[in-house]
Each structure stands twice: as C-alpha cells, then as structure tokens.
Short mmCIF file of C-alpha atoms and ligand atoms in Angstrom, two decimals:
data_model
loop_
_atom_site.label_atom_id
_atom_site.label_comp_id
_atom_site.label_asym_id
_atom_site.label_seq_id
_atom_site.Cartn_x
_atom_site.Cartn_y
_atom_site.Cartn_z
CA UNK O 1446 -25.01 -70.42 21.49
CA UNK O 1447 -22.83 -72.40 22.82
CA UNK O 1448 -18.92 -72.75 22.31
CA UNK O 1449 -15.92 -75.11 23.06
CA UNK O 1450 -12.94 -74.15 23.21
CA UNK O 1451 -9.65 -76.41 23.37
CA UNK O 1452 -5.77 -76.30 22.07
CA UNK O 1453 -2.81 -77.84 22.25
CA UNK O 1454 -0.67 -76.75 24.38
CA UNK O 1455 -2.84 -78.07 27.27
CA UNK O 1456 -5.03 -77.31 29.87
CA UNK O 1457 -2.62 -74.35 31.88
CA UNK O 1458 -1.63 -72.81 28.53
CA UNK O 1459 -2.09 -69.27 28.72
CA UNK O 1460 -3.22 -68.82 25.66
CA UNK O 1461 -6.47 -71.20 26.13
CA UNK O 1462 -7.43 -68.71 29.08
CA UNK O 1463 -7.64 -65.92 27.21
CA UNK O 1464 -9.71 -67.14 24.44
CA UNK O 1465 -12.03 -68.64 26.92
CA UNK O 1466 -11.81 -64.95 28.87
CA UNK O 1467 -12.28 -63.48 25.48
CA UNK O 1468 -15.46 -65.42 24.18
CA UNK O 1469 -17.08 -65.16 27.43
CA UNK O 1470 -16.28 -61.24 27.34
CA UNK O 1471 -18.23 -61.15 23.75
CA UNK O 1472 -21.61 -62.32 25.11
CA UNK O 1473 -21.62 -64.59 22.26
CA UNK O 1474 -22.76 -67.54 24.22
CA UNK O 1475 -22.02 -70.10 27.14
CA UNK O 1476 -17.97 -71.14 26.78
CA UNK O 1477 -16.98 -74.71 27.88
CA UNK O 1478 -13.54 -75.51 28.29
CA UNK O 1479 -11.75 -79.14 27.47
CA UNK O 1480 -8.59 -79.12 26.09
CA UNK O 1481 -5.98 -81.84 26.31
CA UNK O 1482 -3.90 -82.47 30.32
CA UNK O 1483 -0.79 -82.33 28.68
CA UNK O 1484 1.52 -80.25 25.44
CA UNK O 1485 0.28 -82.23 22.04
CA UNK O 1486 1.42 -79.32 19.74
CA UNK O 1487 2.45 -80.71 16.14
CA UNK O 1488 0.74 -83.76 17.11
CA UNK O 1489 -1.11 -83.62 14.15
CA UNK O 1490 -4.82 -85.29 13.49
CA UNK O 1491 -5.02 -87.91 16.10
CA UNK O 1492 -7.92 -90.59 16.96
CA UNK O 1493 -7.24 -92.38 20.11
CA UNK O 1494 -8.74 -95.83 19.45
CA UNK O 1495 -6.60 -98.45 21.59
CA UNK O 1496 -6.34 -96.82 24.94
CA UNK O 1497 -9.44 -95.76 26.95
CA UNK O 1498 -9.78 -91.81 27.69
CA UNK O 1499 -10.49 -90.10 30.83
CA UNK O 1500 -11.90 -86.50 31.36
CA UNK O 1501 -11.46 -84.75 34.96
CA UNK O 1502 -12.43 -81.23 36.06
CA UNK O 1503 -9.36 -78.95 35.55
CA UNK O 1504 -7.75 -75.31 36.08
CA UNK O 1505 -7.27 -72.55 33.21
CA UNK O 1506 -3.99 -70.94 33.99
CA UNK O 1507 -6.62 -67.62 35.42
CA UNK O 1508 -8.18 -70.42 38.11
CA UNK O 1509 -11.35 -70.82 35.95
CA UNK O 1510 -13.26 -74.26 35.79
CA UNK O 1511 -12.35 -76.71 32.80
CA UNK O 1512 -12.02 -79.87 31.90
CA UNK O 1513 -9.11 -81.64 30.82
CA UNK O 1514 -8.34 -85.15 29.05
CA UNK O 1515 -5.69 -87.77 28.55
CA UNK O 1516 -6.74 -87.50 24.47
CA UNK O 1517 -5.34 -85.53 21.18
CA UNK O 1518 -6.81 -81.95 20.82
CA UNK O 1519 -9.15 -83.85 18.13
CA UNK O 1520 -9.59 -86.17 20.49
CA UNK O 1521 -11.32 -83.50 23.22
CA UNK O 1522 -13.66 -82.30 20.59
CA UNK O 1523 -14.59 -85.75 19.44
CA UNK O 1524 -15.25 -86.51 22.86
CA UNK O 1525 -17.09 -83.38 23.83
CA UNK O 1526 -19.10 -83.56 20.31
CA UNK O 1527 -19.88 -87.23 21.62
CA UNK O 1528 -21.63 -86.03 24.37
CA UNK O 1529 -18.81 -86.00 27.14
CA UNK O 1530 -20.32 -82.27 27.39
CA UNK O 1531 -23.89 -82.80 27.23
CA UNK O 1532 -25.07 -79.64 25.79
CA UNK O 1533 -25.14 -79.60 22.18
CA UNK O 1534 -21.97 -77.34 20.90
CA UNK O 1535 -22.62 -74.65 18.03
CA UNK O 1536 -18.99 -73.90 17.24
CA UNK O 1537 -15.64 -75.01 18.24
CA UNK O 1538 -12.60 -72.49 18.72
CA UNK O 1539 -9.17 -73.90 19.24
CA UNK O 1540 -6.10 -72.09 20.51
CA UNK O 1541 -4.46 -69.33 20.88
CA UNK O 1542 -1.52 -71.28 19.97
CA UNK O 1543 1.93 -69.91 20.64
CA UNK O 1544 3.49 -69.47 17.26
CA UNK O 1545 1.80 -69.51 13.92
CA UNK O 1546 0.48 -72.30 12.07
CA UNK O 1547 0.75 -71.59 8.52
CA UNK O 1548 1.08 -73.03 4.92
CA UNK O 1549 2.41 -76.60 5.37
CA UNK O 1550 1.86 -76.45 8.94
CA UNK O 1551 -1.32 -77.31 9.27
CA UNK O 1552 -1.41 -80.70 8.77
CA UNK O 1553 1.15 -81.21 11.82
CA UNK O 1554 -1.00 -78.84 14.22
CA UNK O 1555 -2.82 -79.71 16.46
CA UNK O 1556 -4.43 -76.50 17.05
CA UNK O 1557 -5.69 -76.70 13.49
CA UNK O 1558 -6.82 -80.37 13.19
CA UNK O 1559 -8.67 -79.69 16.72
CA UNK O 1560 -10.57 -77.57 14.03
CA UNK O 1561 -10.78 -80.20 11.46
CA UNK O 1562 -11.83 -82.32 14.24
CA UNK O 1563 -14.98 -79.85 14.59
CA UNK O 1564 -15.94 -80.05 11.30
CA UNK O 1565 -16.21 -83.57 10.86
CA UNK O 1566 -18.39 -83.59 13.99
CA UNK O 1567 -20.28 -81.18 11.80
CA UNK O 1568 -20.03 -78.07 13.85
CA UNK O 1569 -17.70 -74.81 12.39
CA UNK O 1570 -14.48 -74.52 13.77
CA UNK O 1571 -11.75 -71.78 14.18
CA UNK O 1572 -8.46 -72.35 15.06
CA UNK O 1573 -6.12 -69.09 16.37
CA UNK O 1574 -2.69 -69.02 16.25
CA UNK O 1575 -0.21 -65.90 17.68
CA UNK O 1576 3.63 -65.53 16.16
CA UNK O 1577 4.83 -65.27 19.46
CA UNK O 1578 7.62 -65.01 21.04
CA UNK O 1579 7.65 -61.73 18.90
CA UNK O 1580 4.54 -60.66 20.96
CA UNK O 1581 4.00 -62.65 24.27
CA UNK O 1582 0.22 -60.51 25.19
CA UNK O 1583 -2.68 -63.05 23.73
CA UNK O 1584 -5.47 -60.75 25.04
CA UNK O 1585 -4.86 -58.88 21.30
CA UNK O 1586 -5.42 -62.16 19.19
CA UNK O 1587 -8.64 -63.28 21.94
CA UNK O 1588 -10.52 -60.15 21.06
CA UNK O 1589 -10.08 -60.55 17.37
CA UNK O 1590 -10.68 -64.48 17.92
CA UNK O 1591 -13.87 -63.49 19.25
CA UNK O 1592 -14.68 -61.30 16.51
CA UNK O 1593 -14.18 -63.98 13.74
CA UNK O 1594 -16.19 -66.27 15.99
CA UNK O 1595 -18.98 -63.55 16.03
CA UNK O 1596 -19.26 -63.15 12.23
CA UNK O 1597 -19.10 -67.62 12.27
CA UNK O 1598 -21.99 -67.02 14.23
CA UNK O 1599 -23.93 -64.84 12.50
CA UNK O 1600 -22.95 -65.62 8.76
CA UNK O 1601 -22.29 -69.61 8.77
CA UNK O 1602 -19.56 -71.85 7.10
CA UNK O 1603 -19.79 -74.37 4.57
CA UNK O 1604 -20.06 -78.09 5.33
CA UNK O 1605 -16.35 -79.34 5.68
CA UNK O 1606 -14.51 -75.89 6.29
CA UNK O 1607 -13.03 -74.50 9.01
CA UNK O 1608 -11.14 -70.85 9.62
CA UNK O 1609 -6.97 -70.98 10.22
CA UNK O 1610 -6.80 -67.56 12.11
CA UNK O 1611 -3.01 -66.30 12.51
CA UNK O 1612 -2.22 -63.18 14.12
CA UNK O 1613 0.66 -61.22 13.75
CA UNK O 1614 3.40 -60.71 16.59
CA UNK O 1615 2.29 -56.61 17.45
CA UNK O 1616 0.82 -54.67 19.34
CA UNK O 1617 -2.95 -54.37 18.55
CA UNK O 1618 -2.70 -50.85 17.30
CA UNK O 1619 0.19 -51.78 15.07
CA UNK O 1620 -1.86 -54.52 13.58
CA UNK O 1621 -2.81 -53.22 9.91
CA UNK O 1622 -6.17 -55.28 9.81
CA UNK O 1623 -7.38 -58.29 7.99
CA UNK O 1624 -6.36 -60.31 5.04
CA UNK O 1625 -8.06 -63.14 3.67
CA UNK O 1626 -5.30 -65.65 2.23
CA UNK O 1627 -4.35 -68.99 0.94
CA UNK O 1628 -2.06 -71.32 2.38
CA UNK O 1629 1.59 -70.56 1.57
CA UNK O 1630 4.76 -72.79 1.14
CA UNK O 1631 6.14 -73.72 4.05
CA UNK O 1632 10.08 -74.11 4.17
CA UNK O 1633 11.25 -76.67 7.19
CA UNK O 1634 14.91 -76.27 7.78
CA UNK O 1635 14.96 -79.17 10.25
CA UNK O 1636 18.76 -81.83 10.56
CA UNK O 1637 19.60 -84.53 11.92
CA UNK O 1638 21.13 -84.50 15.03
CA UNK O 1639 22.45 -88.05 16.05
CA UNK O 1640 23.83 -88.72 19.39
CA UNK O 1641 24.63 -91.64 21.63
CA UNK O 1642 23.15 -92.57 24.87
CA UNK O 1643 24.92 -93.91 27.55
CA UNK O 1644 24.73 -97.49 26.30
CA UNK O 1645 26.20 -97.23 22.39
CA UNK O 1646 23.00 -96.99 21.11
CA UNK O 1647 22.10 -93.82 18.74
CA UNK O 1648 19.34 -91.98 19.60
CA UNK O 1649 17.79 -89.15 17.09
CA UNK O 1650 16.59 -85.51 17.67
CA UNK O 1651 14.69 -83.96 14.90
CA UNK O 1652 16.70 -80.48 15.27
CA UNK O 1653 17.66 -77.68 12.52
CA UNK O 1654 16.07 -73.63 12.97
CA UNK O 1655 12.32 -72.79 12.92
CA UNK O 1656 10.78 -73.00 9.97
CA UNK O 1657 10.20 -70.00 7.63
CA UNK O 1658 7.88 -69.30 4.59
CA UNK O 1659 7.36 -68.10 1.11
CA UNK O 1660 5.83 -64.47 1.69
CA UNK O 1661 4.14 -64.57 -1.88
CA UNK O 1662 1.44 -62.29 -2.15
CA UNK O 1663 -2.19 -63.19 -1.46
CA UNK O 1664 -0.85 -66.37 1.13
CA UNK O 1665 -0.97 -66.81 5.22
CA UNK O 1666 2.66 -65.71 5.33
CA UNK O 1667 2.93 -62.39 3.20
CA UNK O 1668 -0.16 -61.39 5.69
CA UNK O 1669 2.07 -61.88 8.80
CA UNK O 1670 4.95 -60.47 7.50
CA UNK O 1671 2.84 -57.39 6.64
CA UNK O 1672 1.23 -56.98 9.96
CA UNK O 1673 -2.71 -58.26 9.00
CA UNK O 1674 -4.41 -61.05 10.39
CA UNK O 1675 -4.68 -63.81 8.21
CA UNK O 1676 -7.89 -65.63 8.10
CA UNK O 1677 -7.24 -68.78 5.55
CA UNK O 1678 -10.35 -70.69 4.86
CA UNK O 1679 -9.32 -75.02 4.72
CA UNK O 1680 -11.52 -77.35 3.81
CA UNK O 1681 -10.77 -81.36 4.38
CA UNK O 1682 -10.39 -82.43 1.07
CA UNK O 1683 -6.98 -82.87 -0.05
CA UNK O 1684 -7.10 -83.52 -3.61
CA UNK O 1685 -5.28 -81.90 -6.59
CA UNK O 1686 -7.87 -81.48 -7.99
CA UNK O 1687 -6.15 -80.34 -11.10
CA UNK O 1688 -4.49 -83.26 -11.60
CA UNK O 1689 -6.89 -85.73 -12.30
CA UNK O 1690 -7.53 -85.31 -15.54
CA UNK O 1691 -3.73 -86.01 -16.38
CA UNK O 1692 -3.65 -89.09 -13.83
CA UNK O 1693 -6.59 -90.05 -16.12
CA UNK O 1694 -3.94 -90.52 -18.64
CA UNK O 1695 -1.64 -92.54 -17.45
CA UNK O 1696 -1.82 -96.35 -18.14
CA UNK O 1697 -2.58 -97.22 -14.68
MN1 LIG R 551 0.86 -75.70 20.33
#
C-alpha cells in the first residue's frame, strides 16, 4: 500500500507531521508526503490551470523528508496522482486540519476537497480535521486517522466518496468513540468590516465570530459537541435530488 498524505495548512503544519508519523507508525504502507508550500485553508476546490507548478523537496515540522508545491491542496494530489510521485498511490489522507470542517464547511476546505480531489483521481480519500484550539495534541486524532485509513484499506469505498473525519477537542480517553453522521447546518456569523487605507480607498475584511452549528441529532456537529468522532461519508454529487421531480413541473 501506498499512501499520500497532504493538507492545507502547508508543508510545516504540525498537524501534517503527525498524520504522516501516525500512518507510518500503523505499518499500513509506504507514506509520501506533498502538501502545499504555503496556508491555503478555506481555499476551497482549486485547479491551477494558468500558472505553471513547481514541486521541491521539503521539511515536515519533525525534520522528515517531503515535498512541497506552489499548487491548491487539490492541486498536490492532482499532481502526485499525475505521476509527480511515480509510484502508483492507493489512498489519499489529508490533514489534520486545525479546527473542524463540518456541515457547510466543506465546500470552502481545503482539507476536504484535497479529498474530493482523490476521488476524482479515482483513489479513496480521508480528510481529518481536530476542533482545536480546544485541544492543541494531534497525536490523538493521527492514531484514530490511521485507524479509519486501516478499515479504507481493508473494506473499500465506493466510486466518488470520500470520508470527512472530525475529531473532537479532548483528551483521547475523554473521547466517547465513534459516530457515523450527516452533514449538519452550518451557521456563519461573518460582517463586514470596511476600512480605509492610507489613500481614501476602502478596503474590505471578511470579519464577524467563528462559525457555529446546528447540533441536531444524527449530524457532524451533535457528534462533536458530544465528544465522538464523526466520520461523515460525502460523495461529489451535489444534487437535490428530491427536487427534481418538482423542477420537472415548472414551465421552464
Ligand atoms: Mn486549514
């Protein structure tokens, strides 16, 4: 087996060390590192297509060997998929990202769509989040990162569906276990906050507090708030599905 791992926090994030640590640690298979040179988090699904990309040997925070490019998160697994990394990949695992990444969050993440990324290329993919700063040790969430990534392993995943892992800010023996869940409803608090630079012209920050959620039972955010895991299985297809026969209605 062989597994990539990437984020999006970049290259020195600590959490990307100790998934790599953590995979490696499982015997699962050989681990190769490329994640992104620089922070892309919420840059949602991104295809670089204009500008050429580079890929250079690089650091993990722990001084282990990587690689590291100028690209998106989806743009280091396209590239590795590709054949940048020349052995053929069996599953892609994408994180730990500092704070969760749940219910409408997913679509701005690019810890997750690093994972969408993987399935497109046709190889499973697993994306790990942590609700830090609540609890700042990722070694917890690696373990049970490399646990999911075991059972990927041995059991499989559908065409077109990848794993949104989120693990709740405790220590591990104060984590309850794991829930299975469906993506929740997201509630963005975020203002406007308009100010002028030094030449009259506004400039805009997108500001306002962190996000929260709806904790209703059986979704991503009830599991947090009760202390499991939440493992929330996405697919790519985006249709409301239950609304096409009523769309068939209309007089379009
Ligand atoms: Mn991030």
């Amino acid at each position: 087996m062989h597994i990539l791992v990437t984020n999006d926090d970049g290259v020195t994030a600590p959490g990307l060390a100790a998934l790599a640590n953590a995979l490696r640690e499982s015997g699962l298979g050989k681990v190769t590192v490329l994640a992104p040179n620089r922070n892309w988090s919420a840059s949602g699904h991104v295809k670089t297509l204009h500008s050429p990309l580079r890929v250079r040997p690089a650091e993990l925070a722990d001084g282990s060997d990587a690689l590291a490019s100028d690209g998106a998160p989806s743009d280091c697994v396209a590239l590795a998929l590709l054949g940048v990394v020349k052995e053929k990949i069996d599953l892609v695992v994408s994180g730990i990202n500092p704070f969760p990444n749940l219910g409408h969050d997913v679509t701005y993440s690019g810890t997750v769509t690093a994972a969408m990324e993987a399935v497109i290329g046709h190889v499973p993919g697993i994306a790990v989040s942590l609700d830090t700063p609540r609890y700042a040790d990722y070694n917890p969430a690696a373990r049970i990162a490399a646990r999911v990534a075991r059972e990927v392993i041995a059991r499989g995943l559908p065409p077109h569906t990848l794993l949104n892992v989120n693990v709740p800010g405790l220590p591990e023996n104060e984590i309850r276990g794991v829930r299975i869940t469906r993506q929740g409803l997201s509630v963005y608090l975020d203002e406007l906050d308009e100010r002028v630079d030094p030449r009259g012209v506004p400039y805009y920050w997108i500001g306002g507090e962190a996000p929260t959620g709806e904790p209703e039972e059986g979704t991503d955010f009830a599991a947090l708030a009760d202390g499991y895991v939440s493992v929330t299985p996405l697919q790519l297809d985006l249709t409301a599905h239950t609304q096409i026969g009523s769309l068939r209605n209309w007089n379009l």
